[in-house]
Coordinates of C-alpha atoms and ligand atoms in Angstrom, one line a residue:
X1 CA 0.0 0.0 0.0
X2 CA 1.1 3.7 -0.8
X3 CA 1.7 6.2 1.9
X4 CA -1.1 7.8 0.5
X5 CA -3.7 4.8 0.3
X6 CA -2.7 4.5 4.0
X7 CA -3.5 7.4 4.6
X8 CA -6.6 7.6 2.7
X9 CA -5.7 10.3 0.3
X10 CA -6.2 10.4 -3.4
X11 CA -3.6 11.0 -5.8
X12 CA -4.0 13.2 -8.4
X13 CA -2.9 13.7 -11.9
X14 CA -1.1 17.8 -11.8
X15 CA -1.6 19.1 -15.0
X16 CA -1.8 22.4 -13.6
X17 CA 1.9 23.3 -12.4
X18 CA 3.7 23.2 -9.0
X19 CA 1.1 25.0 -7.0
X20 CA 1.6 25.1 -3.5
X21 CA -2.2 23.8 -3.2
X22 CA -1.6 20.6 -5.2
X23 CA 1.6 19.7 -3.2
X24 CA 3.8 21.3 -5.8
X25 CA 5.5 18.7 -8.4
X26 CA 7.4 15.6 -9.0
X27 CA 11.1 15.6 -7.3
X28 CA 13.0 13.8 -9.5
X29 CA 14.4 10.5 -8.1
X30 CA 18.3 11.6 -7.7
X31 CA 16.8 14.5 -5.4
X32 CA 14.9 12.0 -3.2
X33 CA 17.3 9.7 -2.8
X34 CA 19.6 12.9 -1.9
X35 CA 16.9 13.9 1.0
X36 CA 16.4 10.1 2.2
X37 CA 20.4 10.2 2.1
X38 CA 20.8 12.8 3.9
X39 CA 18.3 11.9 6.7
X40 CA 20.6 9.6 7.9
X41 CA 23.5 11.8 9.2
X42 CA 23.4 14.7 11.8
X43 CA 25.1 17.7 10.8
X44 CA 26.0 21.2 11.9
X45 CA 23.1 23.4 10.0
X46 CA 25.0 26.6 9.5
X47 CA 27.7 24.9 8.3
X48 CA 25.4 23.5 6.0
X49 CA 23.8 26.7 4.9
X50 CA 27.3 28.0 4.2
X51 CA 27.8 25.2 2.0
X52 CA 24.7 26.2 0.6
X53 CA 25.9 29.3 -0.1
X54 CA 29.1 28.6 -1.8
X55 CA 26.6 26.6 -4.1
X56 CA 23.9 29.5 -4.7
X57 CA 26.5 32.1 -4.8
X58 CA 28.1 30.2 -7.7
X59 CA 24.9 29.5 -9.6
X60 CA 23.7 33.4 -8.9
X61 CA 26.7 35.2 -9.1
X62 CA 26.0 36.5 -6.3
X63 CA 28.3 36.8 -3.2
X64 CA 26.6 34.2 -0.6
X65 CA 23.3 32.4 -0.6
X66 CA 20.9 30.4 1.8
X67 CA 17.8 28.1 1.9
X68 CA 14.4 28.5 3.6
X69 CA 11.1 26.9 3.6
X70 CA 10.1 28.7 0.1
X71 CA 10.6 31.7 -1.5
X72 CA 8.3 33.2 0.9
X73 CA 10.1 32.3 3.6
X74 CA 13.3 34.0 1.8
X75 CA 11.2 37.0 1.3
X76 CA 10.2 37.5 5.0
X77 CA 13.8 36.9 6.2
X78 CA 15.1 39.5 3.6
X79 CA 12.8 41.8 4.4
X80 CA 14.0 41.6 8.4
X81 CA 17.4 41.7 7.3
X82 CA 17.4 45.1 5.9
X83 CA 15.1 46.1 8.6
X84 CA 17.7 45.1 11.1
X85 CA 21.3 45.2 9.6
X86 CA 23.3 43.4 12.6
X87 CA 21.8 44.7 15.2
X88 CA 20.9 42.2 17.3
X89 CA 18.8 44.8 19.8
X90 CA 16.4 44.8 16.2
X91 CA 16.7 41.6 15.7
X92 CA 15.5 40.8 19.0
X93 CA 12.2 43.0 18.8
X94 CA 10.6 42.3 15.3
X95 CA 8.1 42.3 14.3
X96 CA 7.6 45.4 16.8
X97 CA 9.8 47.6 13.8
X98 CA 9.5 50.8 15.9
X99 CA 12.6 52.8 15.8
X100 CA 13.9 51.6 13.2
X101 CA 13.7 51.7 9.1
X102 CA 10.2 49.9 8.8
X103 CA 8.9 51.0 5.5
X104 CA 9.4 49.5 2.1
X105 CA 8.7 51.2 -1.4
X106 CA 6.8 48.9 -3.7
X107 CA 5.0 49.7 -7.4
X108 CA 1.4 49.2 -6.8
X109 CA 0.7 46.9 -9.9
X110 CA 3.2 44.7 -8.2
X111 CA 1.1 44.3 -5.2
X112 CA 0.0 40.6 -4.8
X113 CA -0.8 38.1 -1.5
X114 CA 2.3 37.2 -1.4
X115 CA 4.0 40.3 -0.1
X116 CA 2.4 39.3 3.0
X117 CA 5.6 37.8 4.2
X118 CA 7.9 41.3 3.6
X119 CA 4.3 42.3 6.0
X120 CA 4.7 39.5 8.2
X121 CA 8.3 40.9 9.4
X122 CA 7.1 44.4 10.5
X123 CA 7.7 46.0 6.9
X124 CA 5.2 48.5 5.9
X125 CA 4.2 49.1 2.7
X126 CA 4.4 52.7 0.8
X127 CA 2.8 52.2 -2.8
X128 CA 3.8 54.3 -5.8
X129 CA 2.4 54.7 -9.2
X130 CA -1.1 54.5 -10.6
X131 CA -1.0 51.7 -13.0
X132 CA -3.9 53.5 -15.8
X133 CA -1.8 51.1 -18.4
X134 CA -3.9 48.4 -17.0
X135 CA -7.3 50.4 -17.3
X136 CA -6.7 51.5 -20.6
X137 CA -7.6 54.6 -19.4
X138 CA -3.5 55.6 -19.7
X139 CA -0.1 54.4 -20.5
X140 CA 1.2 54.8 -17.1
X141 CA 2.2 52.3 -14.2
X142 CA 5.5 53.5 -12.2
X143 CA 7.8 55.6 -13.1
X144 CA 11.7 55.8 -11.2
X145 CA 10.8 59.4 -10.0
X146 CA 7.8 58.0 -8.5
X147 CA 9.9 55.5 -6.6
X148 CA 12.9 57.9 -5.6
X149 CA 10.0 60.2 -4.2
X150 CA 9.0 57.7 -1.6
X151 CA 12.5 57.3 -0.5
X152 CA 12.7 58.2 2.9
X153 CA 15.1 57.7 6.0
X154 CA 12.6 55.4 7.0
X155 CA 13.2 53.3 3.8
X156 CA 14.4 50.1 4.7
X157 CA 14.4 48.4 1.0
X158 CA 12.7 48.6 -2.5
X159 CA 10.6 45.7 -2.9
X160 CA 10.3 44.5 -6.4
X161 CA 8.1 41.5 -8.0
X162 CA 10.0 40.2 -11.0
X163 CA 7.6 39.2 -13.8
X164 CA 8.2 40.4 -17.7
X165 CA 5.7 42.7 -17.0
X166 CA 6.7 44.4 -14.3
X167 CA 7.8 48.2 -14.7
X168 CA 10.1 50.7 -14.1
X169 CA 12.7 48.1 -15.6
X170 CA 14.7 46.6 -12.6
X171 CA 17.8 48.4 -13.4
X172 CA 16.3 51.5 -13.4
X173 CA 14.7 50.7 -9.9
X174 CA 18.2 49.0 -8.7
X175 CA 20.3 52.5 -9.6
X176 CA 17.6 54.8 -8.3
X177 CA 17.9 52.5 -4.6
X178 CA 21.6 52.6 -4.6
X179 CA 21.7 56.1 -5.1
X180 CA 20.0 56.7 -1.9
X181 CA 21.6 54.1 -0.4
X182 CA 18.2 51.9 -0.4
X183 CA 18.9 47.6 -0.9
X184 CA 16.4 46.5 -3.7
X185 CA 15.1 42.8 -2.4
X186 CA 13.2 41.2 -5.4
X187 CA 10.7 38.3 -5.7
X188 CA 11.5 36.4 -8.4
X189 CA 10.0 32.8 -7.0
X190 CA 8.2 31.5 -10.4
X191 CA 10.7 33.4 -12.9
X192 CA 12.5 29.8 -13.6
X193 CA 12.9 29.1 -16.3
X194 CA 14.6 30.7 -18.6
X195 CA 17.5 29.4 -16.3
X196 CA 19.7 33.3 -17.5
X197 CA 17.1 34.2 -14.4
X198 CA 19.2 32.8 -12.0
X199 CA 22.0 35.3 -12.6
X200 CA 20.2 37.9 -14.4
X201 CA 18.3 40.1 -11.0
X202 CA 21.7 39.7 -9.7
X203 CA 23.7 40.9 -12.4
X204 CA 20.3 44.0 -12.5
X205 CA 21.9 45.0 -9.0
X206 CA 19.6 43.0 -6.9
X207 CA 20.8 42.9 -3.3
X208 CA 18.8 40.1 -2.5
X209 CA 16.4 37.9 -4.9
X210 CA 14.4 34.9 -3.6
X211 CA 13.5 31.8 -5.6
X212 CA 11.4 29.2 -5.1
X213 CA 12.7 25.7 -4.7
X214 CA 9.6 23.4 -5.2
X215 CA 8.5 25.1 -8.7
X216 CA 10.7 24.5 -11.8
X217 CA 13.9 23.9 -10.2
X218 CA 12.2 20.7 -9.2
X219 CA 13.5 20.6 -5.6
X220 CA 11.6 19.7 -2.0
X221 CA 8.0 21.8 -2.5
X222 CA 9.4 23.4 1.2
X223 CA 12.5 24.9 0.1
X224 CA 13.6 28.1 -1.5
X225 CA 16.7 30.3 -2.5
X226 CA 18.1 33.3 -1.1
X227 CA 20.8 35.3 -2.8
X228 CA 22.5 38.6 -2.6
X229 CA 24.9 40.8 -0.4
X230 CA 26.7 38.7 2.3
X231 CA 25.9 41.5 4.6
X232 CA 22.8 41.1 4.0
X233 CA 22.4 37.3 4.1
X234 CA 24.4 37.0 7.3
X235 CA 21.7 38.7 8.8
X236 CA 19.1 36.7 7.3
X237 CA 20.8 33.6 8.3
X238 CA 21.1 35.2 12.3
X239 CA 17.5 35.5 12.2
X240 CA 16.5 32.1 11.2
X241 CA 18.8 29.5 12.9
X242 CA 18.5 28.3 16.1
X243 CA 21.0 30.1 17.9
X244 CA 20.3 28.7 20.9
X245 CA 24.1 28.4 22.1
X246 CA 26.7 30.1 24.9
X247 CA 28.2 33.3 23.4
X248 CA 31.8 31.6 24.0
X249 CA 31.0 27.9 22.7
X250 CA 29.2 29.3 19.2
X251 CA 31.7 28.8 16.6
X252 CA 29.3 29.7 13.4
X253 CA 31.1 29.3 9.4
X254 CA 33.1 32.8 8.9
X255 CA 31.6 32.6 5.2
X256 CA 28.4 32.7 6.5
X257 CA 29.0 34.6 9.8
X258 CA 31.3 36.6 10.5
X259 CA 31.1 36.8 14.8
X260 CA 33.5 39.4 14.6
X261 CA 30.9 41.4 13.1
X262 CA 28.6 41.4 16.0
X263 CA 28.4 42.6 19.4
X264 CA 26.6 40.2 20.8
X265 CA 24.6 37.2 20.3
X266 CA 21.4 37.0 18.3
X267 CA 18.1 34.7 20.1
X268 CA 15.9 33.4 18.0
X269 CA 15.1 35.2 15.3
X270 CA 11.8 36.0 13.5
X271 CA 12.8 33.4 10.3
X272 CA 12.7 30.9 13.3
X273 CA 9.3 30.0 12.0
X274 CA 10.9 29.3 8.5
X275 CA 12.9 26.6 9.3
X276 CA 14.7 24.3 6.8
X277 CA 15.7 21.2 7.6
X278 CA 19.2 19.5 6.3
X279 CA 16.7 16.9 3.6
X280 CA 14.9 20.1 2.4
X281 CA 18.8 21.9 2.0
X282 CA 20.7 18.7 0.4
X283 CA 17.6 18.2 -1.8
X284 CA 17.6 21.9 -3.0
X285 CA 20.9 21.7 -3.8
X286 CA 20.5 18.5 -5.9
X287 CA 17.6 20.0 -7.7
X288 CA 19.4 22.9 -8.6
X289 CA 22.5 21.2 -10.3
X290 CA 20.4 18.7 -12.4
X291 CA 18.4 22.0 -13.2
X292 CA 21.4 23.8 -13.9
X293 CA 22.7 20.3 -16.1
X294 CA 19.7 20.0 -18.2
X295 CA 19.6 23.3 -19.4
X296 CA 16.5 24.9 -21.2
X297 CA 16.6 23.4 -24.1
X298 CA 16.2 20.0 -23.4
X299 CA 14.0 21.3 -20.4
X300 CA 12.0 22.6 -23.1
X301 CA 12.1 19.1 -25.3
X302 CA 10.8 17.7 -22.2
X303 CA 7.9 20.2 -21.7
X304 CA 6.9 20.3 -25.5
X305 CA 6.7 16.5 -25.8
X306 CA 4.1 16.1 -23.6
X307 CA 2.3 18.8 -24.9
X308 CA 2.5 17.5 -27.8
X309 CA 0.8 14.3 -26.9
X310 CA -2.1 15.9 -25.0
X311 CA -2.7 18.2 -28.6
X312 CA -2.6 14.8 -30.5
X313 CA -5.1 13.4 -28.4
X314 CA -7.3 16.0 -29.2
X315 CA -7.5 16.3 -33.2
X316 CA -10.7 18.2 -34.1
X317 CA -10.7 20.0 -31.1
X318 CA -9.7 23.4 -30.7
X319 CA -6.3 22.9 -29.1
X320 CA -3.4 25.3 -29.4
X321 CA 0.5 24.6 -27.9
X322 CA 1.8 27.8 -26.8
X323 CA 5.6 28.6 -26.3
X324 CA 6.8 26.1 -28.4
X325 CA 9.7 28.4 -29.9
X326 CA 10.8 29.9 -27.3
X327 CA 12.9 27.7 -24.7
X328 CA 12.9 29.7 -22.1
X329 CA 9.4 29.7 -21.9
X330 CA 7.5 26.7 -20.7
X331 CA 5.0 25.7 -23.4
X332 CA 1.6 24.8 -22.4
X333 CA -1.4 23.3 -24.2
X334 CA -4.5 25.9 -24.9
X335 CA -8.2 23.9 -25.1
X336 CA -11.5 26.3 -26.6
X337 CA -14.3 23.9 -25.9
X338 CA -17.3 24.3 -28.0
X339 CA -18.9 26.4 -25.7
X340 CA -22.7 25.0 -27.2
X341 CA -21.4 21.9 -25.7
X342 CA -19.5 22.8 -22.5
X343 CA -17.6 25.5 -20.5
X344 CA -14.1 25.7 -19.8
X345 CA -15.3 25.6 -15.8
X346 CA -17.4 22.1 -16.5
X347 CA -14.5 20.8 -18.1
X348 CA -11.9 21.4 -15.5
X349 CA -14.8 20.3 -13.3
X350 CA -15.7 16.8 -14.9
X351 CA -12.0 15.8 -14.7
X352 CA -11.1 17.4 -11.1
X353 CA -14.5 14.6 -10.2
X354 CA -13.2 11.8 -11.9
X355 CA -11.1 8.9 -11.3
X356 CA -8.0 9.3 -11.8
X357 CA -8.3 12.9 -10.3
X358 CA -6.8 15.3 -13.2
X359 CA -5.9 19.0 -12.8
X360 CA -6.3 21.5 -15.3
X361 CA -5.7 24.8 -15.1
X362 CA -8.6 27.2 -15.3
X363 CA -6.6 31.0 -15.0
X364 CA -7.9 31.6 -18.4
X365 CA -11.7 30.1 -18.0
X366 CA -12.9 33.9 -19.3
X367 CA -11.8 33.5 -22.6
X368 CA -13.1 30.0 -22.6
X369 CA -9.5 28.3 -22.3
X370 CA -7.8 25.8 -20.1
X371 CA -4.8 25.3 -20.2
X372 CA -2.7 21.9 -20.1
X373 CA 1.2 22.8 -18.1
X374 CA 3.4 19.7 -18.5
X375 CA 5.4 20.6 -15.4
X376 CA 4.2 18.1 -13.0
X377 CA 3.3 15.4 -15.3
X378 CA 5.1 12.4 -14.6
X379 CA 6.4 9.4 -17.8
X380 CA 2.8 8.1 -19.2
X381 CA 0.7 10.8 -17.4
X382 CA 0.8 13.6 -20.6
X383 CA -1.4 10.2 -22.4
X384 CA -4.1 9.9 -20.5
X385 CA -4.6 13.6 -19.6
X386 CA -5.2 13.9 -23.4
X387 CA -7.3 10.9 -23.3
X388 CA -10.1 11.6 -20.5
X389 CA -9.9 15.3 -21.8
X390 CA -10.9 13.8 -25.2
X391 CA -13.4 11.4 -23.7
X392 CA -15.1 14.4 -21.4
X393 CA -15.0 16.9 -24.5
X394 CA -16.8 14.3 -27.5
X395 CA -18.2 11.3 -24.8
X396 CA -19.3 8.2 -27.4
Ligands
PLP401 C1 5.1 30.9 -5.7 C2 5.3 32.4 -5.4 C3 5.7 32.7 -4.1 C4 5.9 31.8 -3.0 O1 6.9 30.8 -3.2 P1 7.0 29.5 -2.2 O2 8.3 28.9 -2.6 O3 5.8 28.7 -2.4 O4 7.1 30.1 -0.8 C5 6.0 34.1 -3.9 N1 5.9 35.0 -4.9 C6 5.5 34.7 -6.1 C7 5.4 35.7 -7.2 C8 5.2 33.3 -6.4 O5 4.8 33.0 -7.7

C-alpha cells in the first residue's frame, strides 16, 4: 500500500503546475534519494547553509546564498534583514519595527498576497504609481521618479516583484535604490525558467532575490533560495537559525558569519518560523544542479513532448500549444471547448470529479481556455490527460 492509500488520500494527476495547493511537483528520483540520504547523518546546520551558499552564490553570481522553507520564507527573512542590519537589539524585537527603518517602497501593480511575508516581518508598505496602463484609461504604471519620491530615511528596502511585465525596468529601480543608499530585495520565486534568471536580477543589481525551490527547479516543494549581499544574508541567516548556544561555545562558518561582526549574540530570530531542515537543504541543492545540467533546451524538449501528446489526443478540437519556440518559456497546451457543448469551468470540473483525479488549469476560464502545463506530469501521465480530456469533450 502507498503512503497515500494509507492514509486515505487520493492522488492526483497535476496538470496544472507546481502550486503550492496541489503539493507542488514531481522531485526527480536523484533529489529524493539525496533527501532520504541525507536523513541519515546529523550535521551542523550553519555549516550546511554555508555550504549552501558557496553553491547558490556560484549558480547566482551572487556573493553568498541560503535556503528556507520557500521563497516566501526568503522574502520574510530579507525583508527583516534590511530592517535590522546586525543589530541584534532589532533583531530581537521584530516584528515590533519601531525605531527603526520599517517601510518599504513597492510599485502598486506589483502588489500581490504574497508580499504578506515582507508584512509578516514588521515591513510596511508605501505604494507608488497608478497603474492606468492596465485600465486602458492611460499608458502609465510607475515611473523611477515616482519611486525615488517615496524614498525616505525610514526606507528600509525597494521591494520588487519580478515578472516580464513588471515596470520601471529593474535596473532603473536597482540604480535609483543605490543612489539613496536603499537595498532593492526582489521576488522572483516562479521566474525559472529561462534558467539566464538565476543570474540575471543579480547581475540588474539585486541585493537580495528569492527563488522558489519546489517550482521549476524541481527541488523539496518546502525549500527556496536566497541570494544577494553577504551582509545582507548573514543577517538573514542570524534570524532564522536556532542560535540557541553560549556566546563563547558558538563557533558559526566565517563565510556565512562573520562573529567578529557582531556585538553580541542574536536569540531566536523571526525566520525561526521558516525553518529548513538538512533533507529540504541537500535536496535543493541536488535539484538545482540537475536544473542547472539540463539546461533549457532539453527542459523545453521535455515540456513540448508532452504537450504534444495531450494536442494529439485531441485532433478536431480546438487545441493550441503555446511557447513552443521559445525555450525559455515553458509551453503549455491551450483547449476552446465548444462552448454549445461545455464551459471551460465544466471541463476542469468533470476531470477534477473523476477517477484518476486530473488538474487542469482554469486561470484563463474567461476567454473559454484551459490550459494543459506539463510541469508536474510524470512518464505516461501527458497520455491519459489527453485521453479523458478527449473522452469528457466528444463522450461516445
Ligand atoms: C510561488 C510564489 C511565491 C511563494 O513561493 P513559495 O516557494 O511557495 O514560498 C512568492 N511569490 C510569487 C510571485 C510566487 O509565484
Amino acid at each position: 500500500m502507498t503512503v497515500y492509500a494509507g492514509l486515505g488520500v487520493r492522488t492526483l494527476i497535476n496538470a496544472k503546475g507546481p502550486a503550492t495547493r496541489l503539493s507542488g511537483g514531481i522531485m526527480r528520483p536523484e533529489v529524493a534519494a539525496a533527501m532520504a540520504e541525507a536523513s541519515q547523518a546529523c550535521v551542523d546546520i550553519a555549516e550546511l547553509q554555508a555550504a549552501a551558499s558557496r553553491v547558490i552564490a556560484e549558480a547566482t553570481g551572487a556573493e553568498a546564498g541560503y535556503v528556507a522553507s520557500g521563497a516566501s520564507a526568503c522574502l520574510l527573512i530579507a525583508a527583516a534583514a534590511c530592517m535590522t542590519g546586525l543589530d541584534p537589539g532589532r533583531m530581537a524585537r521584530l516584528p515590533d519595527a519601531r525605531g527603526m527603518k520599517n517601510q518599504c517602497v513597492m510599485v502598486r501593480s506589483q502588489r500581490n498576497f504574497y508580499d504578506h511575508a515582507i508584512r509578516a516581518a514588521g515591513l510596511q508598505i508605501v505604494e507608488v504609481g497608478l497603474p492606468d496602463r492596465y485600465a486602458g484609461a492611460g499608458v502609465r504604471d510607475a515611473e523611477g521618479w515616482e519611486i525615488d519620491d517615496a524614498i525616505t530615511e525610514m526606507t528600509a528596502a525597494v521591494f520588487y516583484v519580478a515578472d516580464s511585465q513588471s515596470r520601471p525596468p529593474l535596473p532603473e529601480v536597482t540604480a535609483i535604490a543605490h543612489a539613496r543608499g536603499v537595498p532593492v530585495i526582489v521576488d522572483a520565486a516562479a521566474q525559472l525558467p529561462p534558467q539566464d534568471n538565476l543570474r540575471r536580477f543579480i547581475a540588474e543589481g539585486a541585493d537580495l532575490v528569492a527563488f522558489s525551490g519546489g517550482k521549476a527547479l524541481g527541488g523539496p516543494q518546502a525549500s527556496g533560495i536566497l541570494a544577494g549581499r553577504r551582509d545582507l544574508v548573514m543577517a538573514a541567516a542570524l534570524q532564522h537559525l536556532d542560535l540557541d548556544v553560549f556566546w563563547d561555545m558558538w563557533e558559526p562558518p566565517a563565510s556565512l558569519i562573520d562573529k567578529q561582526r557582531l556585538k553580541g549574540a542574536p536569540q531566536h530570530g523571526i525566520g525561526r518560523s521558516c525553518k529548513a531542515g538538512k533533507e529540504e537543504i541537500v535536496g535543493l541543492l541536488t535539484a538545482l544542479r540537475l536544473f542547472i545540467a539540463e539546461g533549457d533546451t532539453a527542459r523545453h524538449a521535455r515540456w513540448l513532448k508532452d504537450c504534444e501528446t495531450v494536442a494529439a489526443a485531441l485532433a478536431g478540437h480546438l487545441v493550441t500549444v503555446t511557447g513552443g519556440n521559445d525555450v525559455g518559456l515553458v509551453p503549455t497546451v491551450e483547449i476552446t471547448p465548444d462552448p454549445e457543448r461545455m464551459s471551460a469551468t465544466a471541463l476542469c470540473l468533470a476531470l477534477q470529479h473523476a477517477d484518476p483525479v486530473i488538474v487542469l488549469d482554469p486561470a484563463a476560464r474567461e476567454r473559454g481556455v484551459v490550459t494543459v502545463n506539463p510541469m508536474c506530469l510524470k512518464p505516461g501521465e501527458a497520455e491519459i490527460v489527453g485521453r479523458r480530456i478527449a473522452e469528457v469533450l466528444a463522450p461516445r
